[in-house]
Short mmCIF file of C-alpha atoms and ligand atoms in Angstrom, two decimals:
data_model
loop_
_atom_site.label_atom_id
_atom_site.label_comp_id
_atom_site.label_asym_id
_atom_site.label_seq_id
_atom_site.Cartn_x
_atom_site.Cartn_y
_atom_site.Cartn_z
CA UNK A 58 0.00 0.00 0.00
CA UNK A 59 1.06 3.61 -0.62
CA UNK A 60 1.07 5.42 2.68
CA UNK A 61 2.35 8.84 1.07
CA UNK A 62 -1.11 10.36 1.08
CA UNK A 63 -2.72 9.16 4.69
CA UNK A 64 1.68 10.16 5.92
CA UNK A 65 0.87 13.27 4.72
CA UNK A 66 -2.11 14.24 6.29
CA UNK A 67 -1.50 12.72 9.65
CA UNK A 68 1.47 14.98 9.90
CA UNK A 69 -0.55 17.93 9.44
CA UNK A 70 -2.51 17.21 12.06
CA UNK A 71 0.69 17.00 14.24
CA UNK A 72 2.08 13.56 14.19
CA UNK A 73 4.89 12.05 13.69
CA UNK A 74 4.57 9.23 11.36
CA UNK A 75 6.82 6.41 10.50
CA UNK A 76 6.17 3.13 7.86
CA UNK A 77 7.18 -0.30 7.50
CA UNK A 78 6.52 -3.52 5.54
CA UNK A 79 6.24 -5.89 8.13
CA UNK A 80 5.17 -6.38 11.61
CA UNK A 81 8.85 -7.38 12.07
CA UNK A 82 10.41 -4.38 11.01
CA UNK A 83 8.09 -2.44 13.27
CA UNK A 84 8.93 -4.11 15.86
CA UNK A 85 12.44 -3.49 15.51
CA UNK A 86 11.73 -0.23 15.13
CA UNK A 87 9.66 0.32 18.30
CA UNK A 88 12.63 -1.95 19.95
CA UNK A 89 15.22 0.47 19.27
CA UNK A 90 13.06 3.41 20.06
CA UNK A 91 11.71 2.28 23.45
CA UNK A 92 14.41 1.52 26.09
CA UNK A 93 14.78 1.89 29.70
CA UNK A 94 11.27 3.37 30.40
CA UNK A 95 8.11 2.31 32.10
CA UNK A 96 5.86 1.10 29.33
CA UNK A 97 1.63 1.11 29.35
CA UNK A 98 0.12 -1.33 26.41
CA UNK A 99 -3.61 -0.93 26.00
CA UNK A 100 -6.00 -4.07 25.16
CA UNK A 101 -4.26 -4.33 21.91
CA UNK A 102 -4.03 -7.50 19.60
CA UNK A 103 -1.84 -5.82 17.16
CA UNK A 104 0.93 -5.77 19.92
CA UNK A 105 0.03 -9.06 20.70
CA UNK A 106 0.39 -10.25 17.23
CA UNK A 107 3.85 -8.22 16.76
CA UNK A 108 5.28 -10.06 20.23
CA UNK A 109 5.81 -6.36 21.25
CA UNK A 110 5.37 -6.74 25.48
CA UNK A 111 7.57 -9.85 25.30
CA UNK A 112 10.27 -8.04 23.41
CA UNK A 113 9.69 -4.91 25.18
CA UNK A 114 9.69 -6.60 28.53
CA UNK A 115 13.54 -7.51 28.51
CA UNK A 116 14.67 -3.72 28.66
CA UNK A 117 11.48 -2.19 29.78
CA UNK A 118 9.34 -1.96 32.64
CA UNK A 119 6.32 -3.24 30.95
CA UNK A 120 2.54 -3.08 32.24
CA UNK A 121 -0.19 -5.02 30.00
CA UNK A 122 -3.22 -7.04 30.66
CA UNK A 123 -2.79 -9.73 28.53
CA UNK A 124 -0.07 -10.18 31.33
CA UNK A 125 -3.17 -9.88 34.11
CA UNK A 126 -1.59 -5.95 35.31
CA UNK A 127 -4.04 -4.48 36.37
CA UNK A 128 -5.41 -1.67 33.81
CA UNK A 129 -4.31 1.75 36.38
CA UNK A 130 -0.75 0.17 35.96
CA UNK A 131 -0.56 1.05 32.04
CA UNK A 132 -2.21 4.52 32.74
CA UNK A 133 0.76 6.67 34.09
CA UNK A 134 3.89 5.35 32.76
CA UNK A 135 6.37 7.11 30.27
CA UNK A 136 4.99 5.41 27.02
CA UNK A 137 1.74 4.10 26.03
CA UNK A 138 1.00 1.61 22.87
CA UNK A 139 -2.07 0.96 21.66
CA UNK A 140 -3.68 0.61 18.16
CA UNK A 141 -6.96 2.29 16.50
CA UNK A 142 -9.98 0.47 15.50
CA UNK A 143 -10.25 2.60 12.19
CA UNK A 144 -8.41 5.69 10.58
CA UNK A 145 -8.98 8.00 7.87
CA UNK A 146 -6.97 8.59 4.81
CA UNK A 147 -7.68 12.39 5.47
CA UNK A 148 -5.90 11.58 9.28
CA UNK A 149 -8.50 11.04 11.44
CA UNK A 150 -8.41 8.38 14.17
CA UNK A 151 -11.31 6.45 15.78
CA UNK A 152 -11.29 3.85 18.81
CA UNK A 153 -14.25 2.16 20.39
CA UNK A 154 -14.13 1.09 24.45
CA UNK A 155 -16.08 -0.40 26.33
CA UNK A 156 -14.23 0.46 29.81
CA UNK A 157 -12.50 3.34 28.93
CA UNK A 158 -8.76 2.52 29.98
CA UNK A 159 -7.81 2.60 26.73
CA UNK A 160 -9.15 5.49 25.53
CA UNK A 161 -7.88 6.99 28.26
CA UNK A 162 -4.30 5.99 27.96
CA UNK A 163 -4.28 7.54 24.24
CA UNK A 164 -5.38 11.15 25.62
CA UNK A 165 -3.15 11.92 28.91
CA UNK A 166 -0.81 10.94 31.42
CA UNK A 167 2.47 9.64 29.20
CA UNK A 168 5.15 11.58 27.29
CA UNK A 169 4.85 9.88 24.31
CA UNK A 170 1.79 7.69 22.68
CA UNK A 171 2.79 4.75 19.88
CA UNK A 172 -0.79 3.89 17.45
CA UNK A 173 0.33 1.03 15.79
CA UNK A 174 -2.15 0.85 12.48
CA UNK A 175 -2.32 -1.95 10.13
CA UNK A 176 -3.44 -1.41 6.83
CA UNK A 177 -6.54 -3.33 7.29
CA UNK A 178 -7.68 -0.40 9.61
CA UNK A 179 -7.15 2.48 6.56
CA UNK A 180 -11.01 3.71 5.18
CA UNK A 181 -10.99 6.40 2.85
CA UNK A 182 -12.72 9.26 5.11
CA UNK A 183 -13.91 9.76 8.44
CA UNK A 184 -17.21 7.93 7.94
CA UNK A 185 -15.88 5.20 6.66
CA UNK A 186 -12.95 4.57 9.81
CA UNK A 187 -16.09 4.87 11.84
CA UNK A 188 -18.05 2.36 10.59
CA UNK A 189 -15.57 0.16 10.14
CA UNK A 190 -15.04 0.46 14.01
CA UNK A 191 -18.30 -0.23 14.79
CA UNK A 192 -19.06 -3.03 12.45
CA UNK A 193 -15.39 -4.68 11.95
CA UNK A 194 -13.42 -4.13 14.55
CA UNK A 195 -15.92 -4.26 17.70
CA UNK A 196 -17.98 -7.06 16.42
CA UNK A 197 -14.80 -8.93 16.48
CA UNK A 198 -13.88 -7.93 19.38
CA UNK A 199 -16.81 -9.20 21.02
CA UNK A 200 -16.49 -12.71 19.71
CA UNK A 201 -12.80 -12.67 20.73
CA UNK A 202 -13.87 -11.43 24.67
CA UNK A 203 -16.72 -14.05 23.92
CA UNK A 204 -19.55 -11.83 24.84
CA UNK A 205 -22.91 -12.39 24.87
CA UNK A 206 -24.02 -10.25 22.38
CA UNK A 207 -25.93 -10.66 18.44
CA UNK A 208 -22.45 -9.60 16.34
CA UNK A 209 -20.83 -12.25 18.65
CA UNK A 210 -23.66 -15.02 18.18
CA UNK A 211 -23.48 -13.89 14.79
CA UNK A 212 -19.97 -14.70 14.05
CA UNK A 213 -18.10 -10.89 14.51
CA UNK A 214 -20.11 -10.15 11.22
CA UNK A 215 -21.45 -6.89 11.87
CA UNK A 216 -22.62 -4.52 14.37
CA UNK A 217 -26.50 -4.86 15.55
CA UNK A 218 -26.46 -1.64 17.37
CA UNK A 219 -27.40 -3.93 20.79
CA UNK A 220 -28.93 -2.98 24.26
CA UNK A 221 -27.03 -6.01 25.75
CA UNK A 222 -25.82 -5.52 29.16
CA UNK A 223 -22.32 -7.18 27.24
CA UNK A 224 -22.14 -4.05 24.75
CA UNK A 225 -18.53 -3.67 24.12
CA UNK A 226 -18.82 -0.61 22.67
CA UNK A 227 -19.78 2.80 25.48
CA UNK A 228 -18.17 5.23 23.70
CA UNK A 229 -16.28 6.34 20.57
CA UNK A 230 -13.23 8.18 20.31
CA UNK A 231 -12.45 10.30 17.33
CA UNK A 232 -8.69 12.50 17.22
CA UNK A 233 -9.27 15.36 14.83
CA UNK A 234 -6.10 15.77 15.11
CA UNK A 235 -3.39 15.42 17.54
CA UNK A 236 -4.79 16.37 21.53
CA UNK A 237 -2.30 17.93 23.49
CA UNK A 238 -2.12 16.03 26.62
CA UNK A 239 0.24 13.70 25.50
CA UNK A 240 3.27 15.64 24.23
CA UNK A 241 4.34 13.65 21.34
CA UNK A 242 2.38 11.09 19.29
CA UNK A 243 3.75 8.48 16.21
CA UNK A 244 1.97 6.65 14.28
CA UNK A 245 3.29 3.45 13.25
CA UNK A 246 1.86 2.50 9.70
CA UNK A 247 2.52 -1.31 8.42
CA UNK A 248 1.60 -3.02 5.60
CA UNK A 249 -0.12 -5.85 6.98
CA UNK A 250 -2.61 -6.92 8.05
CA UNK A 251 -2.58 -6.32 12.25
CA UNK A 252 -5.13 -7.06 14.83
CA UNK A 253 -8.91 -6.05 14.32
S1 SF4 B 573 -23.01 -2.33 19.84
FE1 SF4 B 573 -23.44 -4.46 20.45
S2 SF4 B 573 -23.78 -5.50 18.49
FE2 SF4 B 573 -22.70 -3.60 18.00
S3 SF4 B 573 -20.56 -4.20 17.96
FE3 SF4 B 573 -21.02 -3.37 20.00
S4 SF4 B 573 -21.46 -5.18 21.23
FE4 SF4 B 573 -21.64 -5.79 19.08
#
């Protein structure tokens, strides 16, 4: 995929933006660039799928769930990773949550945020990031948390817009552009697919 145009316009909106080919290479990457600090990972299968808290976890201090840590010990260290659940050619970012930590982590409290974005999570517009969050990448989620909810007894197909007391999805995030409270942001664009 060509990330010149969707480069382009995230760093007009303030962030730093850096591409690879592989999930490997990003890795690398984030292993050279991360070292020696306390390190927050979000609910996040595209870090899960790049091995990123075991290869962070021999030179970092490293707090994640899929570890059991609890979620306050990602919210306040030096670095925070997570990934988006849709983004915009134009450079807009969207994230779904059900109990809010990760949100959260991507808007305060850390010097510097990591959105790790395969290009399975690209749309063309705004719109189009958000309803692929809603209808790819929570319905998914669901079936992976095994919830009891239609998308999930449905197969992660799409989103039913549900009243189930096992909604995944409270609230929706969208990033204009960059927010301030974390003082630097990168996004981290592969050309793979990563996560959901
Ligand atoms: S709103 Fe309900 S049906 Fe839609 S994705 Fe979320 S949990 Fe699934």
């Amino acid at each position: 995929m060509d990330f010149t145009g969707i480069k382009t316009n995230l760093e007009k909106k303030g962030y730093a933006v850096s591409c690879f080919a592989t999930k490997e290479e990003a890795a690398a990457y984030l292993n050279g660039q991360i070292d020696g600090k306390t390190v927050g990972i979000g609910g996040c299968a595209t870090a899960k799928e790049m091995g990123l808290g075991e290869s962070l976890q021999g030179h970092n201090q490293v707090s994640w769930h899929w570890n059991g840590d609890p979620r306050e010990s990602a919210m306040a260290t030096d670095v925070y990773i997570s990934s988006v659940n849709g983004i915009a050619k134009t450079g807009e970012i969207v994230n779904i949550d059900g109990t809010g930590n990760r949100l959260a982590g991507t808007l305060f409290g850390h010097k510097k945020l990591y959105l790790i974005v395969g290009c399975n999570k690209i749309a063309d517009d705004l719109d189009g990031a958000i309803w692929r969050a809603r209808n790819v990448a929570a319905p998914k989620n669901a079936v992976r948390l095994n919830r009891k909810t239609p998308c999930a007894a449905t197969g992660g197909k799409k989103c039913f817009d549900c009243k189930s007391p096992e909604r995944i999805c409270k609230a929706l995030l969208v990033f204009w552009e960059r927010p301030i409270g974390i003082p630097e942001t990168e996004i981290v664009l592969v050309d793979e697919e990563l996560g959901y």
